[in-house]
Amino acid sequence: MNDVPARRRVGVAVNPTAAGGRGLDTGRFVAARLRSAGLDVTDLTGRDAVDATARATTAVRDGAVDALVVVGGDGMVHVGVQAVAGTGVPLGVVAAGTGNDFAAAHRLPVRHAETAVEGLLAALATGHVRPVDAISVTGPAGGRWVAGAVSAGLDAAVNQRANTLPARVPARYALSALAEIAGFRAWAYDLTFTGVVAAGDLPLAPGPDDTARWRGRAALVTAANIHRIGGGIRVAPDARTDDGLLDVVVAPVLTRAAAATIFPSMFSGRHVRRRDVHVVRARAVTIAAAGPGPDVPGPRATGHHAAADLPLAHGDGEALGPLPVTARAVPAAVLLLATPGAPSGSVAAAP
Ligand SMILES: Nc1ncnc2c1ncn2[C@@H]1O[C@H](COP(=O)(O)OP(=O)(O)OP(=O)(O)O)[C@@H](O)[C@H]1O
């Protein structure tokens, strides 16, 4: 049968474990509603994230679907972005997870599946899409797309620790944050930026080919496309998803006490007003571990972290792999199914 009109074949990938298992029911509701609207729905739900990514990627690559809808949290958006980024196949998001930072940053309905799915139906009917940037990440673990932010410091360490705890552990992110701050020692980084448009007072050394470099110890190195991570932490309060740029937050904080005071202020985004927090706006950044050298001060009261102790880089809450990684903003890599006339959300909401 080849009489299915364009944009009517929709792949739906559900994370049944999202929001403590509520993703399953939400997914069933979404698929049923799309079918009742006359769409040809293919279930692309996987056994796990790897399987879901493979199924969605294959369906998009083979031209088997005209749009992909993911149901879940930021982990599921991460799955969807692997499949659609750069392909021209639009992505719909029904935010049914715990944190839902991507949906919130794009002003999509959060934990409101009825509203979300009606918005998707309107977008599918009209063909309305909103182009948004995504982050292309390359490193020793290969290439990945990230929808929200790439973390390589304290937030990556918190993420890494939280992912080792069972999902049912209440407040596993808060517990992990407390543990990481308690054991905090600043890591040494070597950052190379490309296409810097604002340096945020970080003393950058100009390099060849539109690059600029910074070496030093820091608590936080986060390359953000959207303004929030971790379920509402406003890590880069002014990040935009339509500017082709990353907001790279660098906090050359060396003491545990300073790290402990930064964390709470990140929920409101006020940390970027501190003199020891910088936001570098650039097209790309390579984040590498630095050995000690004249421009990387040695251990202070808080001790020294060897490169091997650095957390894995994380993106959208998922482990990406070890440093070095290069994160590059790719303009309009994702076409987001969005309700016609809805606020774009490309400008971060005021704190
Ligand atoms: N079938 C599946 N498809 C996709 N992801 C899955 C699946 N089963 C388990 N997961 C895992 O679910 C995790 C989180 O998914 P997601 O962000 O969608 O939901 P969440 O409730 O917001 O999660 P979190 O516990 O991270 O807050 C991912 O790390 C992923 O590996």
Coordinates of C-alpha atoms and ligand atoms in Angstrom, one line a residue:
M1 CA 0.0 0.0 0.0
N2 CA 1.5 3.3 -1.0
D3 CA -1.5 5.5 -0.4
V4 CA -0.4 6.9 2.9
P5 CA 0.0 10.7 2.4
A6 CA 3.3 12.3 3.3
R7 CA 3.9 13.2 7.0
R8 CA 1.2 10.7 8.1
R9 CA 3.6 7.8 8.9
V10 CA 4.8 8.5 12.4
G11 CA 7.3 6.5 14.4
V12 CA 6.7 6.5 18.1
A13 CA 9.4 5.5 20.5
V14 CA 8.4 5.3 24.2
N15 CA 10.6 5.0 27.3
P16 CA 8.4 2.8 29.4
T17 CA 10.6 3.4 32.4
A18 CA 10.4 7.2 32.3
A19 CA 9.0 9.0 35.4
G20 CA 9.3 5.9 37.5
G21 CA 7.4 3.7 35.0
R22 CA 4.6 6.1 34.1
G23 CA 6.1 6.4 30.5
L24 CA 4.4 3.2 29.5
D25 CA 0.8 4.4 30.0
T26 CA 1.7 7.8 28.5
G27 CA 3.1 6.1 25.5
R28 CA 0.0 3.9 25.0
F29 CA -2.1 7.0 25.2
V30 CA 0.0 8.9 22.7
A31 CA 0.1 6.1 20.1
A32 CA -3.7 5.5 20.5
R33 CA -4.5 9.2 20.0
L34 CA -2.2 9.5 16.9
R35 CA -3.9 6.4 15.4
S36 CA -7.4 7.7 16.2
A37 CA -6.4 10.8 14.2
G38 CA -5.8 8.6 11.2
L39 CA -2.0 8.5 11.3
D40 CA -0.1 5.4 10.4
V41 CA 1.9 4.7 13.7
T42 CA 4.9 2.5 13.9
D43 CA 6.0 1.5 17.4
L44 CA 9.8 2.0 17.6
T45 CA 10.0 1.4 21.4
G46 CA 13.2 -0.5 22.2
R47 CA 14.2 -2.9 25.0
D48 CA 16.6 -0.2 26.2
A49 CA 18.0 3.1 25.0
V50 CA 20.5 1.5 22.6
D51 CA 17.8 -0.6 21.0
A52 CA 15.4 2.3 20.8
T53 CA 18.2 4.4 19.1
A54 CA 18.9 1.6 16.6
R55 CA 15.2 1.1 15.7
A56 CA 14.5 4.9 15.4
T57 CA 17.7 5.5 13.4
T58 CA 16.9 2.7 11.0
A59 CA 13.3 3.8 10.4
V60 CA 14.4 7.4 9.7
R61 CA 17.3 6.3 7.5
D62 CA 15.1 3.9 5.5
G63 CA 12.5 6.6 4.9
A64 CA 9.9 4.4 6.7
V65 CA 8.6 7.3 8.8
D66 CA 7.8 11.0 8.0
A67 CA 8.2 12.1 11.6
L68 CA 9.5 10.6 14.9
V69 CA 7.8 11.1 18.2
V70 CA 9.6 10.3 21.4
V71 CA 7.8 9.9 24.8
G72 CA 9.8 10.2 27.9
G73 CA 12.4 12.4 29.5
D74 CA 15.6 14.0 28.3
G75 CA 17.1 10.6 27.9
M76 CA 14.4 9.9 25.3
V77 CA 15.0 13.2 23.6
H78 CA 18.6 12.1 23.4
V79 CA 17.5 8.9 21.6
G80 CA 15.3 10.9 19.2
V81 CA 18.0 13.4 18.3
Q82 CA 20.5 10.6 17.4
A83 CA 17.9 9.4 14.8
V84 CA 16.7 12.7 13.3
A85 CA 19.5 15.3 13.6
G86 CA 20.6 16.5 10.2
T87 CA 18.0 14.3 8.4
G88 CA 15.1 16.7 7.8
V89 CA 12.7 14.3 9.5
P90 CA 10.9 16.3 12.2
L91 CA 11.0 15.3 15.9
G92 CA 8.0 15.5 18.2
V93 CA 8.5 15.3 22.0
V94 CA 5.9 14.3 24.5
A95 CA 7.7 15.2 27.8
A96 CA 6.9 12.4 30.2
G97 CA 10.1 12.1 32.2
T98 CA 11.4 13.3 35.5
G99 CA 13.4 16.4 34.5
N100 CA 12.2 17.3 31.0
D101 CA 14.7 20.1 30.5
F102 CA 14.5 20.0 26.7
A103 CA 10.8 20.4 26.6
A104 CA 10.8 23.1 29.2
A105 CA 13.5 25.0 27.4
H106 CA 11.4 24.9 24.2
R107 CA 8.2 25.7 26.0
L108 CA 6.6 22.4 25.1
P109 CA 4.0 21.0 27.4
V110 CA 5.6 19.1 30.3
R111 CA 3.8 16.0 31.8
H112 CA 0.7 17.0 30.0
A113 CA 0.4 14.4 27.3
E114 CA -3.1 15.5 26.1
T115 CA -1.9 19.0 25.3
A116 CA 1.4 17.7 23.9
V117 CA -0.2 15.3 21.5
E118 CA -2.8 17.8 20.3
G119 CA 0.1 20.2 19.5
L120 CA 1.8 17.4 17.6
L121 CA -1.3 16.7 15.6
A122 CA -1.6 20.3 14.7
A123 CA 2.0 20.5 13.6
L124 CA 1.7 17.3 11.6
A125 CA -1.4 18.6 9.9
T126 CA 0.1 21.9 8.9
G127 CA 3.7 20.8 8.5
H128 CA 4.8 23.4 11.0
V129 CA 8.3 22.8 12.4
R130 CA 10.7 24.9 14.4
P131 CA 14.3 24.5 13.5
V132 CA 16.5 24.3 16.6
D133 CA 20.3 23.8 17.1
A134 CA 21.8 20.6 18.3
I135 CA 25.3 19.8 19.6
S136 CA 27.5 17.5 17.6
V137 CA 29.9 15.8 19.9
T138 CA 33.0 13.9 18.8
G139 CA 35.6 12.1 21.0
P140 CA 37.3 8.8 21.6
A141 CA 33.9 7.1 22.1
G142 CA 32.8 8.2 18.7
G143 CA 30.2 10.7 17.5
R144 CA 27.0 11.6 19.2
W145 CA 24.3 14.3 19.1
V146 CA 23.3 16.1 22.2
A147 CA 20.1 18.1 22.5
G148 CA 20.7 20.0 25.7
A149 CA 24.1 20.3 27.2
V150 CA 27.5 18.6 27.4
S151 CA 28.9 18.4 30.9
A152 CA 32.5 17.7 31.8
G153 CA 32.8 18.9 35.4
L154 CA 30.9 18.7 38.7
D155 CA 27.5 18.2 36.9
A156 CA 29.0 15.3 34.9
A157 CA 30.4 13.7 38.1
V158 CA 26.9 14.1 39.7
N159 CA 25.3 12.5 36.7
Q160 CA 27.8 9.7 36.6
R161 CA 27.2 8.9 40.3
A162 CA 23.4 9.2 40.0
N163 CA 23.3 6.8 37.1
T164 CA 24.9 4.1 39.3
L165 CA 22.0 4.4 41.8
P166 CA 18.8 2.6 41.0
A167 CA 16.1 4.9 39.4
R168 CA 13.8 4.2 42.4
V169 CA 16.2 5.8 44.9
P170 CA 14.5 9.0 45.8
A171 CA 16.5 12.2 45.2
R172 CA 19.4 10.3 43.7
Y173 CA 20.6 13.5 42.0
A174 CA 20.5 15.5 45.2
L175 CA 22.3 12.7 47.1
S176 CA 24.9 12.5 44.4
A177 CA 25.4 16.2 44.4
L178 CA 26.1 16.2 48.1
A179 CA 28.5 13.3 47.8
E180 CA 30.4 15.0 44.9
I181 CA 30.7 18.3 46.7
A182 CA 31.9 16.6 49.8
G183 CA 34.7 14.9 47.9
F184 CA 35.3 17.9 45.6
R185 CA 38.7 18.7 44.1
A186 CA 39.0 21.0 41.1
W187 CA 40.0 19.3 37.8
A188 CA 42.6 20.6 35.3
Y189 CA 41.2 21.4 31.9
D190 CA 42.6 22.5 28.5
L191 CA 39.8 24.3 26.6
T192 CA 40.0 25.3 23.0
F193 CA 37.1 27.5 21.7
T194 CA 36.3 28.2 18.1
G195 CA 34.4 31.2 16.9
V196 CA 34.2 33.1 20.3
V197 CA 31.7 35.9 20.2
A198 CA 31.8 36.6 24.0
A199 CA 34.4 35.5 26.5
G200 CA 32.7 36.4 29.8
D201 CA 36.0 37.7 31.3
L202 CA 37.7 34.3 31.0
P203 CA 41.3 35.2 30.0
L204 CA 41.6 33.5 26.6
A205 CA 44.8 33.1 24.7
P206 CA 44.2 33.8 21.0
G207 CA 45.2 30.8 18.7
P208 CA 45.2 30.1 15.0
D209 CA 42.1 29.7 12.8
D210 CA 39.6 31.6 15.0
T211 CA 40.5 29.6 18.1
A212 CA 41.2 30.7 21.6
R213 CA 42.5 28.7 24.5
W214 CA 42.2 28.5 28.3
R215 CA 44.0 26.2 30.6
G216 CA 43.3 26.0 34.3
R217 CA 41.5 24.3 37.1
A218 CA 37.7 24.4 37.2
A219 CA 34.7 22.9 39.0
L220 CA 32.3 23.3 36.1
V221 CA 32.7 23.1 32.4
T222 CA 29.4 22.8 30.7
A223 CA 28.7 23.5 27.0
A224 CA 25.0 24.4 26.8
N225 CA 22.6 24.6 23.9
I226 CA 19.5 24.9 26.2
H227 CA 19.5 26.9 29.4
R228 CA 18.8 24.1 31.9
I229 CA 20.0 20.7 33.0
G230 CA 19.2 18.2 35.7
G231 CA 15.5 19.0 35.9
G232 CA 15.6 22.7 36.3
I233 CA 19.2 23.8 37.1
R234 CA 19.6 27.0 35.0
V235 CA 23.2 26.3 34.2
A236 CA 23.3 28.8 31.2
P237 CA 20.4 31.1 31.8
D238 CA 20.9 33.1 28.6
A239 CA 21.5 30.1 26.2
R240 CA 19.4 30.2 23.0
T241 CA 18.7 27.2 20.8
D242 CA 18.5 29.2 17.6
D243 CA 21.8 31.1 17.6
G244 CA 24.2 28.5 16.3
L245 CA 26.3 29.0 19.4
L246 CA 27.1 27.2 22.7
D247 CA 27.1 28.9 26.0
V248 CA 30.1 27.3 27.7
V249 CA 29.9 27.8 31.5
V250 CA 33.4 27.7 33.1
A251 CA 33.8 28.1 36.9
P252 CA 37.5 28.2 37.8
V253 CA 36.5 27.4 41.4
L254 CA 39.2 25.7 43.4
T255 CA 37.7 25.1 46.9
R256 CA 35.0 22.8 48.1
A257 CA 33.3 25.7 49.9
A258 CA 33.0 27.7 46.7
A259 CA 31.7 24.7 44.8
A260 CA 29.1 24.2 47.6
T261 CA 27.9 27.8 47.2
I262 CA 27.7 27.7 43.4
F263 CA 25.4 24.7 43.3
P264 CA 22.3 26.2 45.0
S265 CA 22.7 29.5 43.0
M266 CA 22.5 27.4 39.8
F267 CA 18.9 26.7 40.3
S268 CA 18.0 30.4 39.8
G269 CA 20.8 31.0 37.3
R270 CA 22.4 33.6 39.6
H271 CA 25.7 31.8 39.6
V272 CA 26.6 33.5 36.3
R273 CA 26.7 36.8 38.0
R274 CA 29.6 35.6 40.2
R275 CA 33.1 36.8 39.3
D276 CA 34.4 33.2 39.4
V277 CA 31.9 32.0 36.8
H278 CA 32.3 32.8 33.1
V279 CA 30.1 32.1 30.1
V280 CA 32.0 31.9 26.8
R281 CA 29.7 32.0 23.8
A282 CA 31.3 30.2 20.9
R283 CA 30.5 27.9 17.9
A284 CA 32.5 25.0 19.4
V285 CA 34.7 23.9 22.3
T286 CA 37.2 21.1 22.7
I287 CA 37.3 20.0 26.3
A288 CA 40.5 18.1 27.3
A289 CA 42.2 17.2 30.5
A290 CA 45.3 19.2 31.2
G291 CA 48.5 18.1 32.9
P292 CA 50.0 20.4 35.5
G293 CA 52.0 23.2 34.0
P294 CA 52.8 26.9 34.6
D295 CA 49.3 28.0 33.6
V296 CA 47.6 25.2 35.5
P297 CA 48.1 25.9 39.2
G298 CA 49.0 22.8 41.2
P299 CA 47.0 21.4 44.1
R300 CA 45.7 23.8 46.7
A301 CA 44.0 23.0 49.9
T302 CA 41.6 20.9 48.1
G303 CA 44.2 18.6 46.5
H304 CA 44.9 17.5 43.0
H305 CA 42.8 15.5 40.6
A306 CA 44.7 13.4 38.0
A307 CA 43.3 13.4 34.5
A308 CA 42.2 9.8 35.1
D309 CA 39.9 11.0 37.9
L310 CA 37.9 13.3 35.6
P311 CA 34.3 12.2 35.1
L312 CA 33.1 11.0 31.8
A313 CA 31.6 13.7 29.6
H314 CA 27.8 13.5 29.8
G315 CA 25.1 14.9 27.5
D316 CA 21.4 15.0 28.1
G317 CA 22.1 13.1 31.3
E318 CA 23.7 10.2 29.4
A319 CA 27.4 9.1 29.5
L320 CA 29.2 10.2 26.3
G321 CA 32.7 8.9 27.1
P322 CA 36.1 10.1 28.3
L323 CA 37.7 13.4 27.4
P324 CA 38.7 14.9 25.1
V325 CA 35.5 15.8 23.4
T326 CA 34.7 18.4 20.9
A327 CA 31.2 19.9 21.1
R328 CA 30.0 22.0 18.1
A329 CA 26.7 23.8 17.8
V330 CA 25.0 22.8 14.5
P331 CA 22.4 25.3 13.5
A332 CA 18.9 24.0 12.8
A333 CA 20.0 20.4 13.0
V334 CA 16.6 19.4 14.5
L335 CA 13.2 20.3 13.1
L336 CA 10.9 20.3 16.1
L337 CA 7.2 19.6 15.7
A338 CA 5.7 22.6 17.3
T339 CA 2.2 24.0 17.6
P340 CA 1.8 26.8 15.0
G341 CA 1.8 30.1 16.8
A342 CA 3.2 28.7 20.1
P343 CA 5.9 30.7 21.8
S344 CA 9.3 29.6 20.5
G345 CA 11.1 29.3 23.7
S346 CA 14.4 29.8 22.0
V347 CA 15.1 32.6 24.4
A348 CA 15.5 31.3 27.9
A349 CA 12.8 32.3 30.4
A350 CA 13.9 34.9 32.8
P351 CA 15.2 33.5 36.1
Ligands
LIG1 N1 13.2 1.0 26.6 C1 13.9 2.1 26.9 N2 14.0 3.1 25.9 C2 14.7 4.2 26.2 N3 15.4 4.5 27.4 C3 15.3 3.5 28.4 C4 14.6 2.3 28.1 N4 14.7 1.6 29.3 C5 15.4 2.2 30.1 N5 15.8 3.4 29.6 C6 16.7 4.4 30.3 O1 15.9 5.4 30.9 C7 16.8 6.5 31.2 C8 16.1 7.8 31.4 O2 15.2 8.1 30.5 P1 14.3 9.4 30.4 O3 15.2 10.6 30.6 O4 13.5 9.3 29.2 O5 13.3 9.4 31.7 P2 13.4 10.1 33.1 O6 12.3 9.5 34.0 O7 13.4 11.6 32.9 O8 14.8 9.6 33.6 P3 15.8 10.0 34.8 O9 15.7 8.8 35.7 O10 17.1 10.1 34.1 O11 15.3 11.3 35.4 C9 17.9 6.5 30.2 O12 19.1 6.6 30.8 C10 17.7 5.1 29.5 O13 18.9 4.4 29.4

